[in-house]
Amino acid sequence: MEQKRTSATAAALAVALASLLAASAVLTGCDSADPDRPPAAAQTPSFPPLNTKPPAQICADLTSYWVHERLAGRGTGDYMKEGMSNAQNNIVVSVMAAARKEKARAGDAAAEKLIAARTKSDCAERYRGGKPTEVPWH
């Protein structure tokens, strides 16, 4: 009985190994029947670019997000942990101050409009040439 179990186990392992070898040949583009045949031409996958937005738009998205978070009391207070440069943090601080005044003067909707407009314009100015306009913070 033990020998039958051992033989069955060995047979199952042999089938599994053969399947694995066949699968690896398919994945690598090799044909196990013809070792002299060159592998199929590898196609380079086409991935979309990681970043499709211009730097000024990324800045505006990032700074407006942190203005909202900080005004709601959820910001960390550490601009580097929030993924911003010193100059982007300066935009956040400036826009926050203006948004607080606008909210007191004209309400939430006016403050929201100001945040969107100011982060967009401040970031556009900062990245007007496609790169940050001051050093050392890029």
PDB file of C-alpha atoms in Angstrom:
ATOM      1  CA  MET A   1       0.000   0.000   0.000  1.00  0.00           C
ATOM      2  CA  GLU A   2       2.824   2.387   0.914  1.00  0.00           C
ATOM      3  CA  GLN A   3       4.514   1.709  -2.429  1.00  0.00           C
ATOM      4  CA  LYS A   4       1.290   2.555  -4.330  1.00  0.00           C
ATOM      5  CA  ARG A   5       1.056   5.850  -2.450  1.00  0.00           C
ATOM      6  CA  THR A   6       4.715   6.636  -3.171  1.00  0.00           C
ATOM      7  CA  SER A   7       4.260   5.797  -6.861  1.00  0.00           C
ATOM      8  CA  ALA A   8       1.126   7.934  -7.072  1.00  0.00           C
ATOM      9  CA  THR A   9       2.919  10.818  -5.371  1.00  0.00           C
ATOM     10  CA  ALA A  10       5.901  10.489  -7.718  1.00  0.00           C
ATOM     11  CA  ALA A  11       3.586  10.404 -10.729  1.00  0.00           C
ATOM     12  CA  ALA A  12       1.719  13.487  -9.526  1.00  0.00           C
ATOM     13  CA  LEU A  13       5.014  15.314  -8.982  1.00  0.00           C
ATOM     14  CA  ALA A  14       6.207  14.337 -12.460  1.00  0.00           C
ATOM     15  CA  VAL A  15       2.990  15.668 -14.035  1.00  0.00           C
ATOM     16  CA  ALA A  16       3.238  18.889 -12.023  1.00  0.00           C
ATOM     17  CA  LEU A  17       6.883  19.366 -13.034  1.00  0.00           C
ATOM     18  CA  ALA A  18       6.069  18.768 -16.704  1.00  0.00           C
ATOM     19  CA  SER A  19       3.227  21.301 -16.505  1.00  0.00           C
ATOM     20  CA  LEU A  20       5.513  23.809 -14.831  1.00  0.00           C
ATOM     21  CA  LEU A  21       8.199  23.374 -17.490  1.00  0.00           C
ATOM     22  CA  ALA A  22       5.635  23.750 -20.268  1.00  0.00           C
ATOM     23  CA  ALA A  23       4.235  26.895 -18.654  1.00  0.00           C
ATOM     24  CA  SER A  24       7.681  28.421 -18.256  1.00  0.00           C
ATOM     25  CA  ALA A  25       8.465  27.692 -21.897  1.00  0.00           C
ATOM     26  CA  VAL A  26       5.265  29.462 -22.956  1.00  0.00           C
ATOM     27  CA  LEU A  27       5.949  32.431 -20.696  1.00  0.00           C
ATOM     28  CA  THR A  28       9.486  32.868 -21.993  1.00  0.00           C
ATOM     29  CA  GLY A  29       8.421  32.369 -25.590  1.00  0.00           C
ATOM     30  CA  CYS A  30      10.513  29.224 -25.992  1.00  0.00           C
ATOM     31  CA  ASP A  31       9.370  26.103 -27.713  1.00  0.00           C
ATOM     32  CA  SER A  32      10.627  23.117 -25.781  1.00  0.00           C
ATOM     33  CA  ALA A  33      10.349  20.978 -28.923  1.00  0.00           C
ATOM     34  CA  ASP A  34      12.886  23.078 -30.864  1.00  0.00           C
ATOM     35  CA  PRO A  35      15.746  24.358 -28.694  1.00  0.00           C
ATOM     36  CA  ASP A  36      17.515  25.956 -31.723  1.00  0.00           C
ATOM     37  CA  ARG A  37      14.545  28.185 -32.495  1.00  0.00           C
ATOM     38  CA  PRO A  38      15.015  31.754 -31.226  1.00  0.00           C
ATOM     39  CA  PRO A  39      12.474  33.015 -28.714  1.00  0.00           C
ATOM     40  CA  ALA A  40       9.479  34.935 -29.979  1.00  0.00           C
ATOM     41  CA  ALA A  41      10.019  38.677 -30.230  1.00  0.00           C
ATOM     42  CA  ALA A  42       9.314  40.224 -26.891  1.00  0.00           C
ATOM     43  CA  GLN A  43       6.785  42.992 -27.029  1.00  0.00           C
ATOM     44  CA  THR A  44       7.445  45.917 -24.766  1.00  0.00           C
ATOM     45  CA  PRO A  45       4.267  46.722 -22.882  1.00  0.00           C
ATOM     46  CA  SER A  46       2.966  50.220 -23.329  1.00  0.00           C
ATOM     47  CA  PHE A  47       2.271  51.949 -20.042  1.00  0.00           C
ATOM     48  CA  PRO A  48       0.736  55.387 -19.718  1.00  0.00           C
ATOM     49  CA  PRO A  49       3.079  58.027 -18.339  1.00  0.00           C
ATOM     50  CA  LEU A  50       3.086  58.205 -14.573  1.00  0.00           C
ATOM     51  CA  ASN A  51       2.470  61.913 -14.606  1.00  0.00           C
ATOM     52  CA  THR A  52       0.280  63.466 -17.237  1.00  0.00           C
ATOM     53  CA  LYS A  53      -0.388  66.770 -15.513  1.00  0.00           C
ATOM     54  CA  PRO A  54       1.813  69.850 -15.843  1.00  0.00           C
ATOM     55  CA  PRO A  55       3.800  70.791 -12.707  1.00  0.00           C
ATOM     56  CA  ALA A  56       1.616  73.845 -12.023  1.00  0.00           C
ATOM     57  CA  GLN A  57      -1.520  71.681 -11.966  1.00  0.00           C
ATOM     58  CA  ILE A  58       0.106  69.143  -9.644  1.00  0.00           C
ATOM     59  CA  CYS A  59       1.119  72.008  -7.366  1.00  0.00           C
ATOM     60  CA  ALA A  60      -2.414  73.447  -7.403  1.00  0.00           C
ATOM     61  CA  ASP A  61      -3.962  70.065  -6.624  1.00  0.00           C
ATOM     62  CA  LEU A  62      -1.511  69.403  -3.813  1.00  0.00           C
ATOM     63  CA  THR A  63      -1.684  72.836  -2.214  1.00  0.00           C
ATOM     64  CA  SER A  64      -5.477  73.118  -2.407  1.00  0.00           C
ATOM     65  CA  TYR A  65      -5.766  69.687  -0.808  1.00  0.00           C
ATOM     66  CA  TRP A  66      -3.538  70.715   2.107  1.00  0.00           C
ATOM     67  CA  VAL A  67      -5.310  74.068   2.519  1.00  0.00           C
ATOM     68  CA  HIS A  68      -8.564  72.162   2.983  1.00  0.00           C
ATOM     69  CA  GLU A  69      -6.980  69.584   5.295  1.00  0.00           C
ATOM     70  CA  ARG A  70      -5.292  72.170   7.479  1.00  0.00           C
ATOM     71  CA  LEU A  71      -8.376  74.355   7.685  1.00  0.00           C
ATOM     72  CA  ALA A  72     -10.290  71.267   8.833  1.00  0.00           C
ATOM     73  CA  GLY A  73      -7.622  70.548  11.470  1.00  0.00           C
ATOM     74  CA  ARG A  74      -6.346  67.405   9.742  1.00  0.00           C
ATOM     75  CA  GLY A  75      -2.990  68.631   8.448  1.00  0.00           C
ATOM     76  CA  THR A  76       0.227  67.341   9.954  1.00  0.00           C
ATOM     77  CA  GLY A  77       1.836  70.760  10.176  1.00  0.00           C
ATOM     78  CA  ASP A  78       4.985  69.331   8.597  1.00  0.00           C
ATOM     79  CA  TYR A  79       5.086  70.276   4.935  1.00  0.00           C
ATOM     80  CA  MET A  80       7.721  67.684   4.110  1.00  0.00           C
ATOM     81  CA  LYS A  81       5.555  64.882   5.508  1.00  0.00           C
ATOM     82  CA  GLU A  82       2.715  66.311   3.444  1.00  0.00           C
ATOM     83  CA  GLY A  83       4.850  65.962   0.298  1.00  0.00           C
ATOM     84  CA  MET A  84       5.390  69.652  -0.351  1.00  0.00           C
ATOM     85  CA  SER A  85       8.355  71.900  -0.885  1.00  0.00           C
ATOM     86  CA  ASN A  86       8.947  74.965   1.243  1.00  0.00           C
ATOM     87  CA  ALA A  87       7.584  77.202  -1.519  1.00  0.00           C
ATOM     88  CA  GLN A  88       4.443  75.080  -1.870  1.00  0.00           C
ATOM     89  CA  ASN A  89       3.976  75.284   1.887  1.00  0.00           C
ATOM     90  CA  ASN A  90       4.271  79.076   1.634  1.00  0.00           C
ATOM     91  CA  ILE A  91       1.443  79.000  -0.916  1.00  0.00           C
ATOM     92  CA  VAL A  92      -0.668  76.912   1.486  1.00  0.00           C
ATOM     93  CA  VAL A  93      -0.036  79.292   4.403  1.00  0.00           C
ATOM     94  CA  SER A  94      -0.810  82.347   2.285  1.00  0.00           C
ATOM     95  CA  VAL A  95      -3.981  80.870   0.797  1.00  0.00           C
ATOM     96  CA  MET A  96      -5.147  79.660   4.217  1.00  0.00           C
ATOM     97  CA  ALA A  97      -4.866  83.161   5.655  1.00  0.00           C
ATOM     98  CA  ALA A  98      -6.776  84.645   2.719  1.00  0.00           C
ATOM     99  CA  ALA A  99      -9.415  81.873   2.867  1.00  0.00           C
ATOM    100  CA  ARG A 100     -10.051  82.473   6.557  1.00  0.00           C
ATOM    101  CA  LYS A 101     -10.627  86.184   5.896  1.00  0.00           C
ATOM    102  CA  GLU A 102     -12.852  85.450   2.905  1.00  0.00           C
ATOM    103  CA  LYS A 103     -14.896  82.905   4.874  1.00  0.00           C
ATOM    104  CA  ALA A 104     -15.479  85.439   7.658  1.00  0.00           C
ATOM    105  CA  ARG A 105     -16.413  88.107   5.119  1.00  0.00           C
ATOM    106  CA  ALA A 106     -18.501  86.162   2.600  1.00  0.00           C
ATOM    107  CA  GLY A 107     -18.989  82.546   3.754  1.00  0.00           C
ATOM    108  CA  ASP A 108     -17.877  79.057   2.833  1.00  0.00           C
ATOM    109  CA  ALA A 109     -18.640  79.207  -0.894  1.00  0.00           C
ATOM    110  CA  ALA A 110     -16.562  82.356  -1.332  1.00  0.00           C
ATOM    111  CA  ALA A 111     -13.679  80.793   0.609  1.00  0.00           C
ATOM    112  CA  GLU A 112     -13.827  77.675  -1.599  1.00  0.00           C
ATOM    113  CA  LYS A 113     -13.747  79.818  -4.727  1.00  0.00           C
ATOM    114  CA  LEU A 114     -10.788  81.785  -3.378  1.00  0.00           C
ATOM    115  CA  ILE A 115      -8.857  78.587  -2.514  1.00  0.00           C
ATOM    116  CA  ALA A 116      -9.328  77.196  -6.028  1.00  0.00           C
ATOM    117  CA  ALA A 117      -8.383  80.463  -7.727  1.00  0.00           C
ATOM    118  CA  ARG A 118      -5.416  81.342  -5.520  1.00  0.00           C
ATOM    119  CA  THR A 119      -3.779  77.913  -5.492  1.00  0.00           C
ATOM    120  CA  LYS A 120      -4.126  77.765  -9.272  1.00  0.00           C
ATOM    121  CA  SER A 121      -2.708  81.259  -9.855  1.00  0.00           C
ATOM    122  CA  ASP A 122       0.052  81.007  -7.234  1.00  0.00           C
ATOM    123  CA  CYS A 123       1.206  77.660  -8.597  1.00  0.00           C
ATOM    124  CA  ALA A 124       1.003  78.894 -12.188  1.00  0.00           C
ATOM    125  CA  GLU A 125       3.300  81.760 -11.218  1.00  0.00           C
ATOM    126  CA  ARG A 126       5.703  79.460  -9.422  1.00  0.00           C
ATOM    127  CA  TYR A 127       5.912  77.035 -12.365  1.00  0.00           C
ATOM    128  CA  ARG A 128       5.512  79.552 -15.191  1.00  0.00           C
ATOM    129  CA  GLY A 129       8.568  78.178 -17.044  1.00  0.00           C
ATOM    130  CA  GLY A 130       7.715  74.549 -16.366  1.00  0.00           C
ATOM    131  CA  LYS A 131      10.064  74.429 -13.386  1.00  0.00           C
ATOM    132  CA  PRO A 132      10.081  76.012  -9.959  1.00  0.00           C
ATOM    133  CA  THR A 133      11.065  79.654 -10.067  1.00  0.00           C
ATOM    134  CA  GLU A 134      13.245  79.726  -6.986  1.00  0.00           C
ATOM    135  CA  VAL A 135      16.017  77.676  -5.414  1.00  0.00           C
ATOM    136  CA  PRO A 136      16.760  75.562  -3.477  1.00  0.00           C
ATOM    137  CA  TRP A 137      13.224  74.168  -3.282  1.00  0.00           C
ATOM    138  CA  HIS A 138      12.216  72.624  -6.570  1.00  0.00           C
TER     139      HIS A 138
END
